[in-house]
mmCIF file of C-alpha atoms in Angstrom:
data_model
loop_
_atom_site.group_PDB
_atom_site.id
_atom_site.type_symbol
_atom_site.label_atom_id
_atom_site.label_comp_id
_atom_site.label_asym_id
_atom_site.label_seq_id
_atom_site.Cartn_x
_atom_site.Cartn_y
_atom_site.Cartn_z
ATOM 1 C CA MET A 268 -2.254 12.654 2.072
ATOM 2 C CA LYS A 269 -5.750 13.279 0.701
ATOM 3 C CA GLY A 270 -5.000 11.326 -2.474
ATOM 4 C CA TRP A 271 -4.072 8.200 -0.532
ATOM 5 C CA PHE A 272 -7.388 8.118 1.282
ATOM 6 C CA GLU A 273 -9.290 8.765 -1.919
ATOM 7 C CA TYR A 274 -7.365 5.943 -3.565
ATOM 8 C CA ASN A 275 -8.138 3.478 -0.785
ATOM 9 C CA TRP A 276 -11.806 4.479 -0.653
ATOM 10 C CA GLN A 277 -12.250 4.180 -4.415
ATOM 11 C CA VAL A 278 -10.601 0.749 -4.427
ATOM 12 C CA ARG A 279 -12.589 -0.352 -1.379
ATOM 13 C CA ASP A 280 -15.906 0.650 -2.975
ATOM 14 C CA GLU A 281 -14.986 -1.205 -6.157
ATOM 15 C CA TRP A 282 -14.354 -4.325 -4.070
ATOM 16 C CA PHE A 283 -17.733 -3.880 -2.375
ATOM 17 C CA GLU A 284 -19.272 -3.847 -5.870
ATOM 18 C CA VAL A 285 -17.397 -6.985 -6.974
ATOM 19 C CA CYS A 286 -18.257 -8.787 -3.739
ATOM 20 C CA ARG A 287 -21.933 -7.999 -4.240
ATOM 21 C CA ARG A 288 -21.955 -10.764 -6.867
ATOM 22 C CA LEU A 289 -20.765 -13.363 -4.371
ATOM 23 C CA PRO A 290 -23.126 -15.339 -2.131
ATOM 24 C CA LEU A 291 -22.773 -14.696 1.620
ATOM 25 C CA LYS A 292 -21.369 -18.210 1.985
ATOM 26 C CA GLU A 293 -18.293 -17.235 -0.061
ATOM 27 C CA LEU A 294 -17.930 -13.915 1.750
ATOM 28 C CA ILE A 295 -17.733 -15.533 5.175
ATOM 29 C CA GLU A 296 -15.805 -18.630 4.087
ATOM 30 C CA GLU A 297 -12.575 -18.949 6.070
ATOM 31 C CA ARG A 298 -9.564 -18.551 3.750
ATOM 32 C CA THR A 299 -5.803 -18.899 4.113
ATOM 33 C CA GLY A 300 -3.967 -15.709 5.045
ATOM 34 C CA GLY A 301 -4.913 -12.281 6.316
ATOM 35 C CA VAL A 302 -7.786 -12.097 8.775
ATOM 36 C CA GLY A 303 -9.479 -15.151 7.279
ATOM 37 C CA SER A 304 -12.498 -14.194 5.157
ATOM 38 C CA ILE A 305 -13.462 -11.602 2.574
ATOM 39 C CA LEU A 306 -16.144 -10.003 4.759
ATOM 40 C CA LYS A 307 -13.851 -9.946 7.799
ATOM 41 C CA THR A 308 -11.131 -8.299 5.694
ATOM 42 C CA LEU A 309 -13.426 -5.504 4.559
ATOM 43 C CA PHE A 310 -14.664 -5.016 8.128
ATOM 44 C CA HIS A 311 -11.098 -5.063 9.485
ATOM 45 C CA ILE A 312 -9.891 -2.413 7.019
ATOM 46 C CA VAL A 313 -12.706 -0.072 8.046
ATOM 47 C CA ASP A 314 -12.276 -0.761 11.760
ATOM 48 C CA VAL A 315 -8.487 -0.247 11.773
ATOM 49 C CA GLU A 316 -8.612 2.988 9.790
ATOM 50 C CA PHE A 317 -11.365 4.442 11.964
ATOM 51 C CA SER A 318 -9.907 3.347 15.323
ATOM 52 C CA TRP A 319 -6.405 4.660 14.645
ATOM 53 C CA ILE A 320 -7.496 8.026 13.327
ATOM 54 C CA ARG A 321 -9.958 8.542 16.163
ATOM 55 C CA ALA A 322 -7.201 7.596 18.612
ATOM 56 C CA ILE A 323 -4.624 10.058 17.257
ATOM 57 C CA GLU A 324 -7.302 12.726 17.394
ATOM 58 C CA GLY A 325 -7.753 11.992 21.090
ATOM 59 C CA MET A 326 -11.332 10.798 20.581
ATOM 60 C CA GLU A 327 -12.725 8.010 22.750
ATOM 61 C CA ASP A 328 -12.369 4.402 21.619
ATOM 62 C CA TRP A 329 -15.228 3.054 19.569
ATOM 63 C CA GLU A 330 -14.722 -0.561 18.708
ATOM 64 C CA PRO A 331 -17.286 -2.081 16.323
ATOM 65 C CA LEU A 332 -17.720 -5.845 16.731
ATOM 66 C CA PHE A 333 -17.592 -7.998 13.630
ATOM 67 C CA GLU A 334 -20.471 -10.070 14.989
ATOM 68 C CA ASP A 335 -22.739 -7.035 14.601
ATOM 69 C CA TYR A 336 -22.054 -6.751 10.850
ATOM 70 C CA GLU A 337 -23.267 -9.944 9.336
ATOM 71 C CA ASP A 338 -23.459 -9.192 5.630
ATOM 72 C CA LEU A 339 -21.903 -7.034 2.923
ATOM 73 C CA ASP A 340 -24.524 -4.289 3.172
ATOM 74 C CA ALA A 341 -23.904 -3.887 6.886
ATOM 75 C CA VAL A 342 -20.124 -3.580 6.407
ATOM 76 C CA LYS A 343 -20.608 -1.159 3.504
ATOM 77 C CA GLU A 344 -22.876 0.966 5.682
ATOM 78 C CA LEU A 345 -20.243 0.983 8.435
ATOM 79 C CA SER A 346 -17.603 1.940 5.858
ATOM 80 C CA ASP A 347 -19.696 4.865 4.594
ATOM 81 C CA MET A 348 -20.435 6.092 8.101
ATOM 82 C CA CYS A 349 -16.768 5.945 9.167
ATOM 83 C CA ARG A 350 -15.577 7.630 5.994
ATOM 84 C CA LYS A 351 -17.950 10.532 6.529
ATOM 85 C CA GLN A 352 -16.519 11.106 9.999
ATOM 86 C CA LEU A 353 -12.932 10.708 8.780
ATOM 87 C CA GLU A 354 -13.435 13.237 6.001
ATOM 88 C CA GLU A 355 -14.528 15.727 8.605
ATOM 89 C CA ILE A 356 -11.657 14.904 10.976
ATOM 90 C CA LEU A 357 -8.991 15.030 8.292
ATOM 91 C CA SER A 358 -10.316 18.176 6.660
ATOM 92 C CA ASN A 359 -9.473 19.993 9.887
ATOM 93 C CA ALA A 360 -5.914 18.638 10.007
ATOM 94 C CA ASP A 361 -3.261 20.848 8.448
ATOM 95 C CA ALA A 362 0.206 19.773 7.337
ATOM 96 C CA ASP A 363 1.867 20.823 10.618
ATOM 97 C CA LYS A 364 -0.277 18.309 12.466
ATOM 98 C CA GLU A 365 1.398 15.560 10.476
ATOM 99 C CA TYR A 366 4.535 16.057 12.560
ATOM 100 C CA SER A 367 2.874 16.051 15.971
ATOM 101 C CA VAL A 368 3.591 13.313 18.509
ATOM 102 C CA VAL A 369 0.562 11.238 19.465
ATOM 103 C CA HIS A 370 -0.239 8.582 22.049
ATOM 104 C CA VAL A 371 -2.527 5.636 21.459
ATOM 105 C CA SER A 372 -3.855 3.442 24.286
ATOM 106 C CA TRP A 373 -2.914 0.145 22.614
ATOM 107 C CA HIS A 374 0.645 1.128 21.701
ATOM 108 C CA SER A 375 3.229 1.750 24.420
ATOM 109 C CA GLU A 376 5.553 4.036 22.446
ATOM 110 C CA PRO A 377 4.635 7.527 21.251
ATOM 111 C CA LEU A 378 3.989 7.802 17.508
ATOM 112 C CA VAL A 379 3.861 10.580 14.940
ATOM 113 C CA TYR A 380 0.485 11.657 13.480
ATOM 114 C CA GLY A 381 1.658 11.276 9.858
ATOM 115 C CA GLU A 382 3.280 7.935 10.673
ATOM 116 C CA VAL A 383 -0.087 6.597 11.835
ATOM 117 C CA LEU A 384 -1.831 7.940 8.713
ATOM 118 C CA ARG A 385 0.694 6.060 6.563
ATOM 119 C CA HIS A 386 0.203 2.982 8.747
ATOM 120 C CA VAL A 387 -3.534 2.836 8.064
ATOM 121 C CA ILE A 388 -3.029 3.590 4.362
ATOM 122 C CA ALA A 389 -0.459 0.788 3.941
ATOM 123 C CA HIS A 390 -2.627 -1.518 6.075
ATOM 124 C CA GLU A 391 -5.547 -1.255 3.659
ATOM 125 C CA ILE A 392 -3.449 -1.703 0.501
ATOM 126 C CA HIS A 393 -1.806 -4.791 2.023
ATOM 127 C CA HIS A 394 -5.134 -6.445 2.837
ATOM 128 C CA ILE A 395 -6.531 -5.553 -0.591
ATOM 129 C CA GLY A 396 -3.571 -7.458 -2.066
ATOM 130 C CA GLN A 397 -4.730 -10.487 -0.102
ATOM 131 C CA LEU A 398 -8.302 -10.061 -1.399
ATOM 132 C CA SER A 399 -6.942 -10.093 -4.939
ATOM 133 C CA VAL A 400 -5.450 -13.579 -4.445
ATOM 134 C CA TRP A 401 -8.727 -14.913 -3.072
ATOM 135 C CA ALA A 402 -10.633 -13.286 -5.951
ATOM 136 C CA LYS A 403 -8.360 -15.025 -8.442
ATOM 137 C CA GLU A 404 -9.000 -18.340 -6.664
ATOM 138 C CA LEU A 405 -12.745 -17.690 -6.909
ATOM 139 C CA GLY A 406 -12.462 -16.756 -10.577
ATOM 140 C CA ILE A 407 -14.122 -13.372 -10.079
ATOM 141 C CA LYS A 408 -13.067 -9.956 -11.324
ATOM 142 C CA ARG A 409 -10.159 -8.340 -9.485
ATOM 143 C CA VAL A 410 -10.286 -4.614 -8.871
ATOM 144 C CA SER A 411 -7.354 -2.670 -10.315
ATOM 145 C CA ALA A 412 -4.816 -1.648 -7.685
ATOM 146 C CA ASN A 413 -3.504 1.122 -9.952
ATOM 147 C CA TYR A 414 -3.098 4.529 -8.384
ATOM 148 C CA ILE A 415 -2.924 6.117 -11.834
ATOM 149 C CA ASP A 416 -6.038 6.423 -14.017
ATOM 150 C CA ARG A 417 -8.223 7.381 -11.063
ATOM 151 C CA GLY A 418 -8.135 11.146 -11.557
ATOM 152 C CA LEU A 419 -5.901 11.560 -8.506
ATOM 153 C CA GLY A 420 -3.082 13.303 -10.388
ATOM 154 C CA GLN A 421 -5.487 15.911 -11.741
ATOM 155 C CA ARG A 422 -6.817 16.470 -8.235
ATOM 156 C CA MET A 423 -3.264 17.026 -6.988
ATOM 157 C CA LEU A 424 -2.882 19.801 -9.528
ATOM 158 C CA SER A 425 -6.232 21.427 -8.836
ATOM 159 C CA GLY A 426 -6.104 21.047 -5.059
ATOM 160 C CA ASN A 427 -3.797 22.295 -2.399
ATOM 161 C CA GLU A 428 -2.596 19.008 -1.054
ATOM 162 C CA SER A 429 0.820 20.251 -0.026
ATOM 163 C CA ARG A 430 -0.664 22.425 2.695
ATOM 164 C CA VAL A 431 -3.540 20.397 4.112
ATOM 165 C CA ILE A 432 -3.647 16.734 4.991
ATOM 166 C CA PHE A 433 -7.067 16.090 3.574
ATOM 167 C CA MET B 241 7.607 10.582 0.336
ATOM 168 C CA LYS B 242 10.936 9.364 1.655
ATOM 169 C CA GLY B 243 9.292 7.352 4.404
ATOM 170 C CA TRP B 244 7.179 5.386 1.934
ATOM 171 C CA PHE B 245 10.212 4.226 -0.009
ATOM 172 C CA GLU B 246 12.063 3.353 3.179
ATOM 173 C CA TYR B 247 9.046 1.372 4.323
ATOM 174 C CA ASN B 248 8.803 -0.592 1.086
ATOM 175 C CA TRP B 249 12.535 -1.258 0.982
ATOM 176 C CA GLN B 250 12.644 -2.457 4.595
ATOM 177 C CA VAL B 251 9.669 -4.774 4.021
ATOM 178 C CA ARG B 252 11.142 -6.020 0.716
ATOM 179 C CA ASP B 253 14.482 -6.863 2.338
ATOM 180 C CA GLU B 254 12.710 -8.714 5.125
ATOM 181 C CA TRP B 255 10.877 -10.781 2.509
ATOM 182 C CA PHE B 256 14.192 -11.528 0.780
ATOM 183 C CA GLU B 257 15.432 -12.835 4.145
ATOM 184 C CA VAL B 258 12.350 -15.000 4.703
ATOM 185 C CA CYS B 259 12.496 -16.342 1.149
ATOM 186 C CA ARG B 260 16.117 -17.329 1.617
ATOM 187 C CA ARG B 261 14.833 -20.266 3.666
ATOM 188 C CA LEU B 262 12.745 -21.569 0.763
ATOM 189 C CA PRO B 263 14.130 -23.889 -1.935
ATOM 190 C CA LEU B 264 14.253 -22.436 -5.461
ATOM 191 C CA LYS B 265 11.482 -24.860 -6.433
ATOM 192 C CA GLU B 266 9.055 -23.080 -4.100
ATOM 193 C CA LEU B 267 10.236 -19.643 -5.210
ATOM 194 C CA ILE B 268 9.523 -20.315 -8.879
ATOM 195 C CA GLU B 269 6.394 -22.426 -8.339
ATOM 196 C CA GLU B 270 3.417 -20.930 -10.191
ATOM 197 C CA ARG B 271 0.783 -19.728 -7.725
ATOM 198 C CA THR B 272 -2.742 -18.347 -7.975
ATOM 199 C CA GLY B 273 -2.978 -14.568 -8.181
ATOM 200 C CA GLY B 274 -0.602 -11.706 -8.811
ATOM 201 C CA VAL B 275 2.181 -12.296 -11.300
ATOM 202 C CA GLY B 276 2.326 -16.000 -10.512
ATOM 203 C CA SER B 277 5.362 -16.881 -8.366
ATOM 204 C CA ILE B 278 7.241 -15.517 -5.375
ATOM 205 C CA LEU B 279 10.448 -14.841 -7.328
ATOM 206 C CA LYS B 280 8.549 -13.222 -10.189
ATOM 207 C CA THR B 281 6.702 -11.001 -7.686
ATOM 208 C CA LEU B 282 9.938 -9.747 -6.127
ATOM 209 C CA PHE B 283 11.409 -9.157 -9.577
ATOM 210 C CA HIS B 284 8.243 -7.406 -10.771
ATOM 211 C CA ILE B 285 8.183 -5.027 -7.788
ATOM 212 C CA VAL B 286 11.773 -3.972 -8.457
ATOM 213 C CA ASP B 287 11.251 -3.678 -12.214
ATOM 214 C CA VAL B 288 8.074 -1.593 -11.964
ATOM 215 C CA GLU B 289 9.497 0.822 -9.398
ATOM 216 C CA PHE B 290 12.688 1.339 -11.380
ATOM 217 C CA SER B 291 11.055 1.652 -14.807
ATOM 218 C CA TRP B 292 8.447 4.188 -13.722
ATOM 219 C CA ILE B 293 10.817 6.429 -11.838
ATOM 220 C CA ARG B 294 13.381 6.378 -14.640
ATOM 221 C CA ALA B 295 10.598 7.213 -17.084
ATOM 222 C CA ILE B 296 9.271 10.221 -15.167
ATOM 223 C CA GLU B 297 12.852 11.449 -14.896
ATOM 224 C CA GLY B 298 13.100 11.334 -18.693
ATOM 225 C CA MET B 299 15.787 8.635 -18.584
ATOM 226 C CA GLU B 300 15.929 6.009 -21.317
ATOM 227 C CA ASP B 301 14.005 2.755 -20.895
ATOM 228 C CA TRP B 302 15.922 -0.062 -19.274
ATOM 229 C CA GLU B 303 13.866 -3.192 -19.099
ATOM 230 C CA PRO B 304 15.390 -6.102 -17.170
ATOM 231 C CA LEU B 305 14.191 -9.529 -18.325
ATOM 232 C CA PHE B 306 13.010 -11.982 -15.692
ATOM 233 C CA GLU B 307 14.786 -14.784 -17.553
ATOM 234 C CA ASP B 308 18.114 -13.161 -16.681
ATOM 235 C CA TYR B 309 17.459 -13.338 -12.933
ATOM 236 C CA GLU B 310 17.098 -16.992 -12.127
ATOM 237 C CA ASP B 311 17.429 -17.118 -8.342
ATOM 238 C CA LEU B 312 16.844 -15.068 -5.208
ATOM 239 C CA ASP B 313 20.400 -13.727 -5.033
ATOM 240 C CA ALA B 314 20.175 -12.388 -8.571
ATOM 241 C CA VAL B 315 16.884 -10.592 -7.865
ATOM 242 C CA LYS B 316 18.230 -9.225 -4.574
ATOM 243 C CA GLU B 317 21.286 -7.906 -6.393
ATOM 244 C CA LEU B 318 19.036 -6.221 -8.963
ATOM 245 C CA SER B 319 16.959 -4.730 -6.140
ATOM 246 C CA ASP B 320 20.059 -3.305 -4.426
ATOM 247 C CA MET B 321 21.411 -1.857 -7.661
ATOM 248 C CA CYS B 322 18.090 -0.203 -8.566
ATOM 249 C CA ARG B 323 17.601 1.194 -5.088
ATOM 250 C CA LYS B 324 21.011 2.825 -5.143
ATOM 251 C CA GLN B 325 20.118 4.611 -8.368
ATOM 252 C CA LEU B 326 16.670 5.574 -7.084
ATOM 253 C CA GLU B 327 18.090 7.049 -3.901
ATOM 254 C CA GLU B 328 20.248 9.294 -6.014
ATOM 255 C CA ILE B 329 17.418 10.254 -8.372
ATOM 256 C CA LEU B 330 14.952 10.997 -5.592
ATOM 257 C CA SER B 331 17.423 12.874 -3.436
ATOM 258 C CA ASN B 332 17.591 15.462 -6.209
ATOM 259 C CA ALA B 333 13.811 15.832 -6.445
ATOM 260 C CA ASP B 334 12.311 18.622 -4.370
ATOM 261 C CA ALA B 335 8.680 18.950 -3.345
ATOM 262 C CA ASP B 336 7.767 21.212 -6.283
ATOM 263 C CA LYS B 337 8.698 18.448 -8.683
ATOM 264 C CA GLU B 338 5.921 16.345 -7.190
ATOM 265 C CA TYR B 339 3.399 18.547 -8.986
ATOM 266 C CA SER B 340 5.054 18.497 -12.407
ATOM 267 C CA VAL B 341 3.327 16.886 -15.383
ATOM 268 C CA VAL B 342 5.208 13.929 -16.863
ATOM 269 C CA HIS B 343 4.896 11.751 -19.950
ATOM 270 C CA VAL B 344 5.663 8.049 -20.057
ATOM 271 C CA SER B 345 6.047 6.102 -23.308
ATOM 272 C CA TRP B 346 3.707 3.274 -22.286
ATOM 273 C CA HIS B 347 0.876 5.503 -21.013
ATOM 274 C CA SER B 348 -1.055 7.677 -23.450
ATOM 275 C CA GLU B 349 -2.259 10.310 -20.969
ATOM 276 C CA PRO B 350 0.022 12.753 -19.149
ATOM 277 C CA LEU B 351 0.547 11.993 -15.461
ATOM 278 C CA VAL B 352 1.755 13.885 -12.401
ATOM 279 C CA TYR B 353 5.195 13.097 -10.916
ATOM 280 C CA GLY B 354 3.814 12.560 -7.392
ATOM 281 C CA GLU B 355 0.944 10.484 -8.759
ATOM 282 C CA VAL B 356 3.457 8.071 -10.306
ATOM 283 C CA LEU B 357 5.471 7.894 -7.068
ATOM 284 C CA ARG B 358 2.283 6.916 -5.226
ATOM 285 C CA HIS B 359 1.491 4.416 -7.981
ATOM 286 C CA VAL B 360 4.776 2.538 -7.497
ATOM 287 C CA ILE B 361 4.471 2.702 -3.708
ATOM 288 C CA ALA B 362 0.930 1.254 -3.731
ATOM 289 C CA HIS B 363 1.982 -1.295 -6.353
ATOM 290 C CA GLU B 364 4.617 -2.790 -4.069
ATOM 291 C CA ILE B 365 2.400 -2.892 -0.971
ATOM 292 C CA HIS B 366 -0.351 -4.608 -2.988
ATOM 293 C CA HIS B 367 1.975 -7.342 -4.263
ATOM 294 C CA ILE B 368 3.459 -7.828 -0.785
ATOM 295 C CA GLY B 369 -0.088 -8.511 0.423
ATOM 296 C CA GLN B 370 -0.274 -11.301 -2.147
ATOM 297 C CA LEU B 371 3.066 -12.726 -0.955
ATOM 298 C CA SER B 372 1.674 -12.851 2.566
ATOM 299 C CA VAL B 373 -1.149 -15.187 1.480
ATOM 300 C CA TRP B 374 1.282 -17.502 -0.272
ATOM 301 C CA ALA B 375 3.594 -17.455 2.773
ATOM 302 C CA LYS B 376 0.680 -18.481 4.981
ATOM 303 C CA GLU B 377 -0.119 -21.333 2.568
ATOM 304 C CA LEU B 378 3.538 -22.424 2.758
ATOM 305 C CA GLY B 379 3.513 -22.191 6.548
ATOM 306 C CA ILE B 380 6.495 -19.823 6.646
ATOM 307 C CA LYS B 381 6.961 -16.607 8.577
ATOM 308 C CA ARG B 382 5.134 -13.569 7.210
ATOM 309 C CA VAL B 383 6.876 -10.220 7.338
ATOM 310 C CA SER B 384 5.003 -7.530 9.246
ATOM 311 C CA ALA B 385 3.282 -5.020 6.988
ATOM 312 C CA ASN B 386 3.192 -2.462 9.808
ATOM 313 C CA TYR B 387 4.382 1.016 8.953
ATOM 314 C CA ILE B 388 4.758 1.812 12.653
ATOM 315 C CA ASP B 389 7.594 0.325 14.718
ATOM 316 C CA ARG B 390 10.107 0.797 11.920
ATOM 317 C CA GLY B 391 11.616 4.070 13.131
ATOM 318 C CA LEU B 392 9.919 5.981 10.320
ATOM 319 C CA GLY B 393 8.056 8.368 12.625
ATOM 320 C CA GLN B 394 11.272 9.384 14.354
ATOM 321 C CA ARG B 395 12.876 9.982 10.979
ATOM 322 C CA MET B 396 9.966 12.230 10.023
ATOM 323 C CA LEU B 397 10.717 14.361 13.068
ATOM 324 C CA SER B 398 14.460 14.488 12.539
ATOM 325 C CA GLY B 399 14.353 14.957 8.778
ATOM 326 C CA ASN B 400 12.961 17.554 6.502
ATOM 327 C CA GLU B 401 10.494 15.456 4.627
ATOM 328 C CA SER B 402 8.017 18.235 3.990
ATOM 329 C CA ARG B 403 10.432 20.002 1.689
ATOM 330 C CA VAL B 404 12.195 17.238 -0.229
ATOM 331 C CA ILE B 405 10.731 14.129 -1.780
ATOM 332 C CA PHE B 406 13.469 11.815 -0.667
#
């Protein structure tokens, strides 16, 4: 699972870089589809990943409010902070944990730990696809969505991904 | 890995259903972003998944041409045919295979089998994100991108996903 998170975080950071060239007006402009603006999308990706993983770890809810993150730097800072905590959480999760049943306050049915990890991974890739349409409309560079050519295959070979989640 | 393919195939089929309500004119209309039209996106997702997995299995290239698939039924039929073959291919791939080095004619560097599987999985989710923006613009239903609530967690528990790829 480690590779998936690395992939999403690499892609996310590349979008932060691209978005740095846009004025705030474009970042907060309401657009068709998704959660409505580029900045809100980046915030939403971070928020969803962090909330779900904290929840399946049995940690207390911590719900950042979009209103508190008013520009790209603030959302990037939130992203970095959350990632640091997630790296620590996931580095302590072994492969057996992936098959454990978990309960989340906002979802009535029980879920499986690895199912939720895949949910947050797919969630980010889906929203990044939406960003790519808006970027094309704006005429700015679109970040590659390729999983290959990011060094992730080499890391699979050198790491021990089959036995630990992160 | 099985769950990821099931996820993508469920979501893809739901998009085929939604798109059935659109006239061909809307399906082939050139749009901003991605590969340019809804029909071309669905075709492209199928083509890329099939080509890559055949290639890493050392099977000969088989490149469908978009021009030969002129409506939704034709692309759906292609999707069903490819999926049937992929199910067979992947059901014979065990977890060790995931770490094997593979060579693909259109990519100069060697890759890792599991890296390519993740590449095609992410590729589809990314393009589906683009479809969701276009669907919103068209005012039609958007298929849920949720990984949860598709029975995939339960299948994790009942299956043996840790040991076989499909």
